[in-house]
Coordinates of C-alpha atoms in Angstrom, one line a residue:
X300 CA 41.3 -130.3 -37.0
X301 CA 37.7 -129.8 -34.8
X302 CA 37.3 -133.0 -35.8
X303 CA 40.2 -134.6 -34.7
X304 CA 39.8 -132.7 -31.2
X305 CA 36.3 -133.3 -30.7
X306 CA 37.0 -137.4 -31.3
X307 CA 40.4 -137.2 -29.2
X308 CA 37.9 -135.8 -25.8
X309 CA 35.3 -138.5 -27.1
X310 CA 38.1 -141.1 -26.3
X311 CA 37.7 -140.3 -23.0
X312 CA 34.1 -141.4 -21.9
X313 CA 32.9 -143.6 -24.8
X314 CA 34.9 -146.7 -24.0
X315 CA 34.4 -146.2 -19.9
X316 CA 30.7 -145.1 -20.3
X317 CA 30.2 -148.8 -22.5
X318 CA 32.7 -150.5 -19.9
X319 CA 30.1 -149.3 -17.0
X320 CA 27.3 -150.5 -18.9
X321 CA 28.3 -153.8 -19.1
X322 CA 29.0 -154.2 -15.5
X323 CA 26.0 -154.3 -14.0
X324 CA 24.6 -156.5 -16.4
X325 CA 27.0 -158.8 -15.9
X326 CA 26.9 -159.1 -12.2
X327 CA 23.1 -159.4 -12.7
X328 CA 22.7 -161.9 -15.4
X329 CA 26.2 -164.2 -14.8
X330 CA 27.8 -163.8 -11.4
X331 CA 24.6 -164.0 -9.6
X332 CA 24.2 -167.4 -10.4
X333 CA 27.8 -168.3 -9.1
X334 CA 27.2 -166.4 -6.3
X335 CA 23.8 -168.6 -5.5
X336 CA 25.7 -171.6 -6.6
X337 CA 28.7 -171.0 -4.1
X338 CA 25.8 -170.3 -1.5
X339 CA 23.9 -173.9 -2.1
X340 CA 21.0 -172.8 -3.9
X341 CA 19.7 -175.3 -5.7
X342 CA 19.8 -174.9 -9.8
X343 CA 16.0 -174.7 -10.4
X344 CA 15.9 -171.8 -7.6
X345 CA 18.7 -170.3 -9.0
X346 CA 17.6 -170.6 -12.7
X347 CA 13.9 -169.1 -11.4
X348 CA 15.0 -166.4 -9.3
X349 CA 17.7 -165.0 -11.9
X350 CA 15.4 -165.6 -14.9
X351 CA 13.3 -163.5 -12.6
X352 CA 16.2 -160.6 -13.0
X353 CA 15.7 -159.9 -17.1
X354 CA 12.5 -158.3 -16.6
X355 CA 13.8 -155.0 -16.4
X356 CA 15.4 -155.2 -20.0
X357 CA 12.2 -156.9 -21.6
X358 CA 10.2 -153.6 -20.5
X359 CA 12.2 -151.0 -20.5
X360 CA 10.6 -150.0 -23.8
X361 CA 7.9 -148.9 -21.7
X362 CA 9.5 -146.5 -19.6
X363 CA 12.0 -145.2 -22.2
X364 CA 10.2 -142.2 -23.3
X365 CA 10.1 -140.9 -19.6
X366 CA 13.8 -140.7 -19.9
X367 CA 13.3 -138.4 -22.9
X368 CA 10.9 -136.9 -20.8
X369 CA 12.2 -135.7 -17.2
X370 CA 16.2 -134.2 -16.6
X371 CA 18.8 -134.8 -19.2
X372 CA 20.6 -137.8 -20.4
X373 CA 23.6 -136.8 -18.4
X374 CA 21.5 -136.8 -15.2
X375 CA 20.1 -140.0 -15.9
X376 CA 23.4 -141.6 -16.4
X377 CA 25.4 -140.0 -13.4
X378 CA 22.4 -140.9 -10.9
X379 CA 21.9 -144.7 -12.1
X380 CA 25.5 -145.0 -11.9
X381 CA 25.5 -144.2 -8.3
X382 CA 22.5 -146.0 -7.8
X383 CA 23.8 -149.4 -9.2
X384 CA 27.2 -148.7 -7.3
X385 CA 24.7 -148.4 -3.9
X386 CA 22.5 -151.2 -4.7
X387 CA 25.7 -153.6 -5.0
X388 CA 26.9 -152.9 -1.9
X389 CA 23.3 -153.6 -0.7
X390 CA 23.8 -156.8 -2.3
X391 CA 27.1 -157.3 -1.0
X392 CA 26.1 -156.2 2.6
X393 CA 23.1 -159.1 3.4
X394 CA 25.4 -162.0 1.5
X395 CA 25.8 -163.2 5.1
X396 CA 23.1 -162.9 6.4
X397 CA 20.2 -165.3 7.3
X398 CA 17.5 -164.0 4.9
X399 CA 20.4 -163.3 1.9
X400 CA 18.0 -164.6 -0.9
X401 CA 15.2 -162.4 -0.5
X402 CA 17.5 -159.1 0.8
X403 CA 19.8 -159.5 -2.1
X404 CA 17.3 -160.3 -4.7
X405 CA 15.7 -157.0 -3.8
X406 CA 19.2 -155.3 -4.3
X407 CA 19.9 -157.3 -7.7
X408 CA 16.6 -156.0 -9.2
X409 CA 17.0 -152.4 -7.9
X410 CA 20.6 -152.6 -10.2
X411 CA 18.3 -154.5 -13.2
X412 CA 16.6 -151.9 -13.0
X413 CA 18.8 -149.1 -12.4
X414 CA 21.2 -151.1 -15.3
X415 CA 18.2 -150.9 -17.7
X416 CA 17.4 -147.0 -17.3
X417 CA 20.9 -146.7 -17.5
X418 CA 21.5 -148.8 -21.4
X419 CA 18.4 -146.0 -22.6
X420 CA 20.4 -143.0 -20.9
X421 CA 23.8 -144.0 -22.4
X422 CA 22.4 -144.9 -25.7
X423 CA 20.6 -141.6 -26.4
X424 CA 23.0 -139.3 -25.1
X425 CA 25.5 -141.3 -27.3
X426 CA 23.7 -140.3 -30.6
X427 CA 23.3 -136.6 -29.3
X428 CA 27.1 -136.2 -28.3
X429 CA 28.7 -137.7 -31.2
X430 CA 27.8 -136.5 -34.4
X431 CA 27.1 -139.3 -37.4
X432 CA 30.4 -140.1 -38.9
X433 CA 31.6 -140.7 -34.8
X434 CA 28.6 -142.4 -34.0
X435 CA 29.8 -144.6 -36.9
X436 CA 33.2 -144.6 -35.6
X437 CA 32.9 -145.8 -32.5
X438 CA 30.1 -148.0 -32.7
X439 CA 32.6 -151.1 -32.9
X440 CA 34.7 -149.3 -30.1
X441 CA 31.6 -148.9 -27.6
X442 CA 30.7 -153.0 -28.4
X443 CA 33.9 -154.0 -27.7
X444 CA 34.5 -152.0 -24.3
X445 CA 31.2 -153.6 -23.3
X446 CA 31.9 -156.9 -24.3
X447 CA 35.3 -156.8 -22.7
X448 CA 33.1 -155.6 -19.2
X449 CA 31.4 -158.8 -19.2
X450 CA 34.5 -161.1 -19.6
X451 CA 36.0 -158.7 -16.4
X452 CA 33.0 -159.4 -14.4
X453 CA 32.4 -163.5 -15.4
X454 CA 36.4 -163.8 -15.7
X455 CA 38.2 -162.0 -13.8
X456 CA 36.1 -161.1 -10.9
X457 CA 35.2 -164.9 -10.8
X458 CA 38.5 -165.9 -10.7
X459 CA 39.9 -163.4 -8.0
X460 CA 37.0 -164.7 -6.3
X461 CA 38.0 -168.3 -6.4
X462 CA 41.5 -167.6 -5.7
X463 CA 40.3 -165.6 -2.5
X464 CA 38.0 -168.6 -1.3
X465 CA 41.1 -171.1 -1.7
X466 CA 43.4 -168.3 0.5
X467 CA 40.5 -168.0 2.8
X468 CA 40.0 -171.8 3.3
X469 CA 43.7 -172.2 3.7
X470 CA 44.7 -169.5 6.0
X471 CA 41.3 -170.0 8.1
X472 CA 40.7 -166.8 8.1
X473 CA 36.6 -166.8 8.1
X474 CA 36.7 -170.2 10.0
X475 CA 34.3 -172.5 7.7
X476 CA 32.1 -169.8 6.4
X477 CA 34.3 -168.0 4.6
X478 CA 32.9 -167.8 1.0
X479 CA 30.0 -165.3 2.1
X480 CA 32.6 -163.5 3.1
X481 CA 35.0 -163.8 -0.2
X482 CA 31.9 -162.6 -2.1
X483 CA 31.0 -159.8 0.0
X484 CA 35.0 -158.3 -1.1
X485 CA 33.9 -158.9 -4.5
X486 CA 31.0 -157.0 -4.4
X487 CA 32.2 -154.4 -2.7
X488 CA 35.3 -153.8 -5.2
X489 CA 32.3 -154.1 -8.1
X490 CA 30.0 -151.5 -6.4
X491 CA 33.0 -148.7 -5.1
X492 CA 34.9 -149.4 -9.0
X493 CA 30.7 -148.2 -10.4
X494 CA 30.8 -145.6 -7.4
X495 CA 34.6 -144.2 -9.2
X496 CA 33.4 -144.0 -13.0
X497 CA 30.2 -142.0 -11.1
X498 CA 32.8 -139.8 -10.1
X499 CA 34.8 -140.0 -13.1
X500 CA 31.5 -139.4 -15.6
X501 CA 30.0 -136.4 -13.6
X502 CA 33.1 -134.5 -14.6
X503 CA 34.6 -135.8 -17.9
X504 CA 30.8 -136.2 -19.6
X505 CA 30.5 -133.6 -22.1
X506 CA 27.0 -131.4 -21.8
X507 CA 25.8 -131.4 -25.4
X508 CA 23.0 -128.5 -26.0
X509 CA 21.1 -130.9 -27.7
X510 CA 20.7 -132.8 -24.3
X511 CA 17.9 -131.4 -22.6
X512 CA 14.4 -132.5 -21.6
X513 CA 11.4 -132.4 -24.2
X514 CA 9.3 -129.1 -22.4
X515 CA 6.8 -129.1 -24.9
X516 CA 5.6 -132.8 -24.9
X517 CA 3.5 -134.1 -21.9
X518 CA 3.8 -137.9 -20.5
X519 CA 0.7 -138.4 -21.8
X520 CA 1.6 -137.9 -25.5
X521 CA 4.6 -139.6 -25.7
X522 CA 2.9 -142.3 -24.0
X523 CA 0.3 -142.4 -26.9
X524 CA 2.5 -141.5 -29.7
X525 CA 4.8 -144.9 -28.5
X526 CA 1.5 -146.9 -28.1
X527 CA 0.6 -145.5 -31.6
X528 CA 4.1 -146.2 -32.6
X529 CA 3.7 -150.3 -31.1
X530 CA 0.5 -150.5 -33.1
X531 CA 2.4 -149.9 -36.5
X532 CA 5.1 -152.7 -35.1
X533 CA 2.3 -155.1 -34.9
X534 CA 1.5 -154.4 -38.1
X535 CA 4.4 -154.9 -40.2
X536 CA 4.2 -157.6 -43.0
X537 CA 5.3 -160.8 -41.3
X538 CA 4.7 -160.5 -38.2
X539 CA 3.7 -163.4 -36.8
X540 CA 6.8 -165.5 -37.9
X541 CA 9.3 -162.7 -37.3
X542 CA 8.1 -162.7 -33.6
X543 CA 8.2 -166.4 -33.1
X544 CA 11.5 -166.3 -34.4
X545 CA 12.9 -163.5 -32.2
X546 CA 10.9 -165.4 -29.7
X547 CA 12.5 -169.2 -30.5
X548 CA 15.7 -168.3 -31.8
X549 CA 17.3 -168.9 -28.8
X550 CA 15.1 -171.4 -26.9
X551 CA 17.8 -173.9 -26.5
X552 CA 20.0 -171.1 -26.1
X553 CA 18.4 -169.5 -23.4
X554 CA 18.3 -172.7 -21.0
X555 CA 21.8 -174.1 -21.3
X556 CA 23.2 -170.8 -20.8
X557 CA 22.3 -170.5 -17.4
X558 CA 23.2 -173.8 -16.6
X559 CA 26.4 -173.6 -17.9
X560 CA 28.4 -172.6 -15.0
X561 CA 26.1 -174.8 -12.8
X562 CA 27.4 -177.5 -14.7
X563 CA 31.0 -176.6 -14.5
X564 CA 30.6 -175.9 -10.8
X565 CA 28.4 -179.0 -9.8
X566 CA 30.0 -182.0 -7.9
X567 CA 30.6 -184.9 -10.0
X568 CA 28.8 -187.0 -7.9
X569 CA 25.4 -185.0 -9.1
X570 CA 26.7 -184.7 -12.8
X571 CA 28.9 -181.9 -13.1
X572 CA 32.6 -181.5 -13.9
X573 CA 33.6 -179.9 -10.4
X574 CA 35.9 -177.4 -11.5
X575 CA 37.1 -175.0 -8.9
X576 CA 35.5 -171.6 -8.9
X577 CA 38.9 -170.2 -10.4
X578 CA 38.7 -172.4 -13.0
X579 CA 35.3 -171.7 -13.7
X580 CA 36.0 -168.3 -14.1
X581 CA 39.2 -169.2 -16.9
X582 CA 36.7 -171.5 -18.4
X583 CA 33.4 -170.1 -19.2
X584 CA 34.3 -166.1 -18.1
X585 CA 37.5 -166.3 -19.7
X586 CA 37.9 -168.8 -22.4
X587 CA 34.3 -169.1 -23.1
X588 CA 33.9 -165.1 -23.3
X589 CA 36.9 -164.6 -25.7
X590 CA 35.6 -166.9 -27.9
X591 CA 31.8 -165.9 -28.4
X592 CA 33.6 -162.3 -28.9
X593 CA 35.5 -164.1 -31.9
X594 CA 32.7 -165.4 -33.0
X595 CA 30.2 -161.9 -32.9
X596 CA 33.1 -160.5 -35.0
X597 CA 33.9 -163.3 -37.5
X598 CA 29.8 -163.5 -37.9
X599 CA 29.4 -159.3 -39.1
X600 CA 32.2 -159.9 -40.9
X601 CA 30.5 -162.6 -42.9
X602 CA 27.5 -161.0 -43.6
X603 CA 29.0 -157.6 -44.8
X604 CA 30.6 -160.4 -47.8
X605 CA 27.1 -162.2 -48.4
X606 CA 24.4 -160.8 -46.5
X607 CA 22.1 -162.1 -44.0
X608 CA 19.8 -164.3 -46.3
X609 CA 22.9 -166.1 -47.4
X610 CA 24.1 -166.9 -44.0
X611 CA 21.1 -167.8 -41.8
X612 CA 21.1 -171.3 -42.3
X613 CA 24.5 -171.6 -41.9
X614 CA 24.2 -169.5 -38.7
X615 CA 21.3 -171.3 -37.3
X616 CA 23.4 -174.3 -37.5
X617 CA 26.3 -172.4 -35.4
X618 CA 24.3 -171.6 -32.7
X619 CA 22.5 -175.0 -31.8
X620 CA 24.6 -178.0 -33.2
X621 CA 27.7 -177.3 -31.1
X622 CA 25.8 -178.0 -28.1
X623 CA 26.6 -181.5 -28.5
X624 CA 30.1 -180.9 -27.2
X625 CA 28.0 -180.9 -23.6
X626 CA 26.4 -184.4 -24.2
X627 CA 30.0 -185.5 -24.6
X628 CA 31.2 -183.5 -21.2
X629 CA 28.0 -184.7 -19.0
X630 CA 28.0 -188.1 -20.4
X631 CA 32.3 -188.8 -20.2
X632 CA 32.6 -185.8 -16.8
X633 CA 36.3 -185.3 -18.6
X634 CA 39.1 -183.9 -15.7
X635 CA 41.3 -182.7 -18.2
X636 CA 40.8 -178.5 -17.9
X637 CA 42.6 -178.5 -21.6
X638 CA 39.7 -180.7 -23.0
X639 CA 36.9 -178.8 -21.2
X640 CA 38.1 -175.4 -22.1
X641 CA 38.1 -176.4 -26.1
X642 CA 35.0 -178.0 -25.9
X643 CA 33.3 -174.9 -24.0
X644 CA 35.8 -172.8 -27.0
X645 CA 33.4 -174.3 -29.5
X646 CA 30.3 -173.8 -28.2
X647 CA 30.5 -170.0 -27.4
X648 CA 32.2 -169.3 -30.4
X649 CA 29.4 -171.1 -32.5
X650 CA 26.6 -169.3 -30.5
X651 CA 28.4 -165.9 -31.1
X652 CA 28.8 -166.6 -34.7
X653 CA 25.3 -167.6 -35.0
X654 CA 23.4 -164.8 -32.4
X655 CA 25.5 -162.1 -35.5
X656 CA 22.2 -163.9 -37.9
X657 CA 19.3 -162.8 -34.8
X658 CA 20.8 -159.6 -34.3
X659 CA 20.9 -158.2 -37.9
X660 CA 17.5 -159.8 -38.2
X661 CA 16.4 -157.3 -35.5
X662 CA 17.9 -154.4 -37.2
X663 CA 16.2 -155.8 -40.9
X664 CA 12.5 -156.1 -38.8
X665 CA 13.3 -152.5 -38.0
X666 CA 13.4 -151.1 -41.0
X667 CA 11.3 -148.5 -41.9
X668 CA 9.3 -144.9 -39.7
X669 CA 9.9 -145.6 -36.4
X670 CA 13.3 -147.6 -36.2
X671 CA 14.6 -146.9 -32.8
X672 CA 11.1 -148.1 -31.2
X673 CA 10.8 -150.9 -33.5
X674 CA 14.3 -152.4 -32.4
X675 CA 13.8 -151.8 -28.9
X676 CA 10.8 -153.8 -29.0
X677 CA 12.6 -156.5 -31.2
X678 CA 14.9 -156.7 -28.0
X679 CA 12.3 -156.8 -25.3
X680 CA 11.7 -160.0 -27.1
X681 CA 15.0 -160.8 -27.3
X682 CA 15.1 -160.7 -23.3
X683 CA 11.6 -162.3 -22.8
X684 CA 13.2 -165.3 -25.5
X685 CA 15.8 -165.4 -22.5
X686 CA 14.3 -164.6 -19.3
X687 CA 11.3 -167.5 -19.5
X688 CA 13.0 -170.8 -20.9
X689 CA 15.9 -169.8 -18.6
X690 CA 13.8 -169.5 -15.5
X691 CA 12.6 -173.2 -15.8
X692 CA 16.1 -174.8 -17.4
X693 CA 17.1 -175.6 -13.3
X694 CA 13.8 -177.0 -12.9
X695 CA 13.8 -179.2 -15.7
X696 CA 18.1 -180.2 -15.2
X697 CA 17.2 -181.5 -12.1
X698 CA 14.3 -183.6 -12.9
X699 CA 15.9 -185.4 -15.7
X700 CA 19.9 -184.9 -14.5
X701 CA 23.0 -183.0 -16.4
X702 CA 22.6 -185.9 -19.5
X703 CA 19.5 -186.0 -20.3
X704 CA 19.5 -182.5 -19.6
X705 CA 21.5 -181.5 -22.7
X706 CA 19.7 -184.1 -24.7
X707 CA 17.0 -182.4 -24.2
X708 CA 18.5 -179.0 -24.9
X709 CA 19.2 -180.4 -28.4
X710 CA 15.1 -181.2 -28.9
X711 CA 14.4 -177.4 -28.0
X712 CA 16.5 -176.3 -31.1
X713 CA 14.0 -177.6 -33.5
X714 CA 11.3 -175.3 -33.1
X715 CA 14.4 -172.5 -33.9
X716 CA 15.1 -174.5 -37.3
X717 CA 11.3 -174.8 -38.1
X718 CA 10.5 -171.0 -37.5
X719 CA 13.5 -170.3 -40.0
X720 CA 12.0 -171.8 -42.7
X721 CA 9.3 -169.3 -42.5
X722 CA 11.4 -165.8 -42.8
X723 CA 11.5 -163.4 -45.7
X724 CA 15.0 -162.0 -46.0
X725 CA 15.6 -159.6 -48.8
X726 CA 18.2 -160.6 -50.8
X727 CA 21.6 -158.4 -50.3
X728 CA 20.1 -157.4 -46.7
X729 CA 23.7 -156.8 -44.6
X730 CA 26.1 -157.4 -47.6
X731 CA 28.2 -154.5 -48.2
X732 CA 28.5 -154.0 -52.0
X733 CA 31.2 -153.1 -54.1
X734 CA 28.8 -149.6 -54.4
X735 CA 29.2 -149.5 -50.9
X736 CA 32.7 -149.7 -50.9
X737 CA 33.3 -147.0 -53.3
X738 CA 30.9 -144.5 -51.7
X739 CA 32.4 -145.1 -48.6
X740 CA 36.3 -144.7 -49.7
X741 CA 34.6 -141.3 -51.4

């Protein structure tokens, strides 16, 4: 009966603590560029100056034990959920003004940042309020609230937003300049709905008395026992090909997704398919989102049959070979929204299904003493494997134009299908046995 009451109040902050998580990292990594797109920043600025914005999640490592360290995990939750609520309305207070790219690229990496202290917070005090059979509960339940955060913020918000520019041109209500102004509203709602689950978290957060700073250990030693700790990570049998692949996995990956909704957005007369920012927001926030979800959960579900070893060929093929549907979209610029919403269907449902292979190969690489470090230092190359092809994909797209582009994008997956050849995947790694099974229904 304890149990059943203690998971009934963990209802209430587990899905909206995962929900607020993913809100600022969507705003930073995905409506950003339609923001800058909307603006008429070119897509090699754009690509550069938002690549720019993953840095906080490729070192946070660094400053992770300081969290540990200083005030509690409640603290640090509450305060970076006020702080990213402030620092998006910082962004949405300069979007019309003169000097808006440097002003609100300062705000966007105060919420990286702020969004990045935030994911080590939430994650630690979520394995010190929940005990192990909840933590096992809801781990599918935080994913999916998370997940369904960043189709709200690259769907919905996107689509409000394109809805409120068509009202606003029609009605003439900002005169000519009136998608600053549109985007202003939908920052504002963003940063005062982060400013309510502030409110909402300071009082419905349990204080677990396991929450509480480490007295006895100085900065100094947890900042040599985690350099001792990346020392044994750099030391682990297979290193070297383990980090080019977490490092390569998603070259090809890393570029096209940021020119996605460039693409989609661009005038056909430059390449693109022109859709409205509505439809953008049905099509790749929407559509495109509902599908990679589909295709994260078809992809666990396919290991826990076979295991990893079994699938990561097939998996490696889902994630780059349906990025041919684009050669077909930039080569024909199709008008039909039915067409372009299947083809775009395919695509992120391939990567999803095929990113399920990269992250259990994380979790398999962290294996051992020293997990939790391990695998946040698998995912600060995850980011970096993001952050630096992405920040030269507009670069290189506008050299070379939209066709070429993708053409291209389908020479960067070879180095992904080379470095596979090289891992050592135990056999069963991921595959739930019938053992398994049976211990678990005891």
């Amino acid at each position: 009966m304890m149990i059943k009451k203690q998971r009934l109040s963990s209802w209430a902050w587990v899905p909206s603590l995962y929900f607020m998580e993913g809100l600022p990292y969507v705003m930073v990594m995905s409506v950003s560029v339609v923001l800058y797109q909307r603006l008429g920043m070119s897509n090699a600025d754009i690509t550069y100056y938002t690549g720019w914005l993953y840095l906080p999640w490729v070192i946070k490592p660094f400053w992770s034990p300081f969290v540990d360290l200083l005030k509690t995990k409640r603290m640090w939750i509450v305060s970076m959920q006020l702080l990213i609520g402030a620092a998006l309305a910082g962004v949405a207070f300069t979007i019309p003004a003169s000097f808006y790219i440097r002003a609100s690229l300062a705000f966007f990496w105060l919420t990286a940042f702020a969004s990045a202290t935030h994911d080590i917070a939430a994650d630690g005090f979520y394995m010190l309020a929940l005990d192990e059979h909840d933590q096992s509960f809801f781990v599918g339940i935080r994913s999916s609230f998370f997940k369904l955060s960043v189709m709200f913020g690259q769907g919905t918000l996107i689509y409000i937003a394109g809805m409120l520019e068509e009202s606003a041109r029609l009605s003439n209500l900002f005169g000519t300049k009136h998608i600053p102004y549109v985007w202003c509203l939908i920052f504002f709602f963003t940063a005062g709905l982060c400013i309510a689950f502030f409110l909402y978290h300071r009082f419905i957060l349990p204080k677990p008395a396991s929450d509480r700073p480490q007295k006895n250990i100085t900065a100094k030693q947890l900042a040599v026992g985690f350099l001792q700790t990346g020392i044994s990570f750099f030391r682990k049998k297979g290193i070297v090909p383990a980090v080019l692949f977490l490092f390569l996995f998603r070259f090809a990956e890393a570029q096209i997704t940021k020119l996605i909704p460039l693409f989609l957005l661009d005038k056909r007369i430059n390449g693109g398919l022109e859709l409205t920012t509505k439809e953008e927001g049905l099509t790749y926030g929407t559509i495109g989102a509902v599908s990679l979800a589909l295709g994260g959960i078809s992809g666990g579900i396919a290991i826990a049959k076979k295991g990893l070893k079994y699938w990561i060929w097939p998996m490696v093929l889902s994630l780059n070979l349906p990025n041919l549907v684009y050669i077909y979209l930039s080569q024909f610029q199709p008008q039909n929204l039915f067409l372009i919403n299947v083809a775009v269907g395919i695509e992120q449902f391939g990567y999803g299904f095929g990113f399920t292979a990269y992250t259990m190969f994380m979790i398999y690489f962290s294996i051992g003493e020293n997990k939790t470090t391990h695998y946040a230092i698998c995912t600060a190359f995850m980011a970096l494997g993001m952050m630096l092809p992405g920040m030269m994909a507009g670069k290189i797209q506008e050299r070379i134009g939209y066709p070429d582009f993708f053409v291209w994008i389908m020479i960067c997956t070879i180095p992904c299908f080379i470095i596979t050849a090289f891992l050592k995947i135990d056999s069963g790694f991921g595959e739930k046995t019938e053992n398994k099974r049976n211990a678990e229904m005891r």
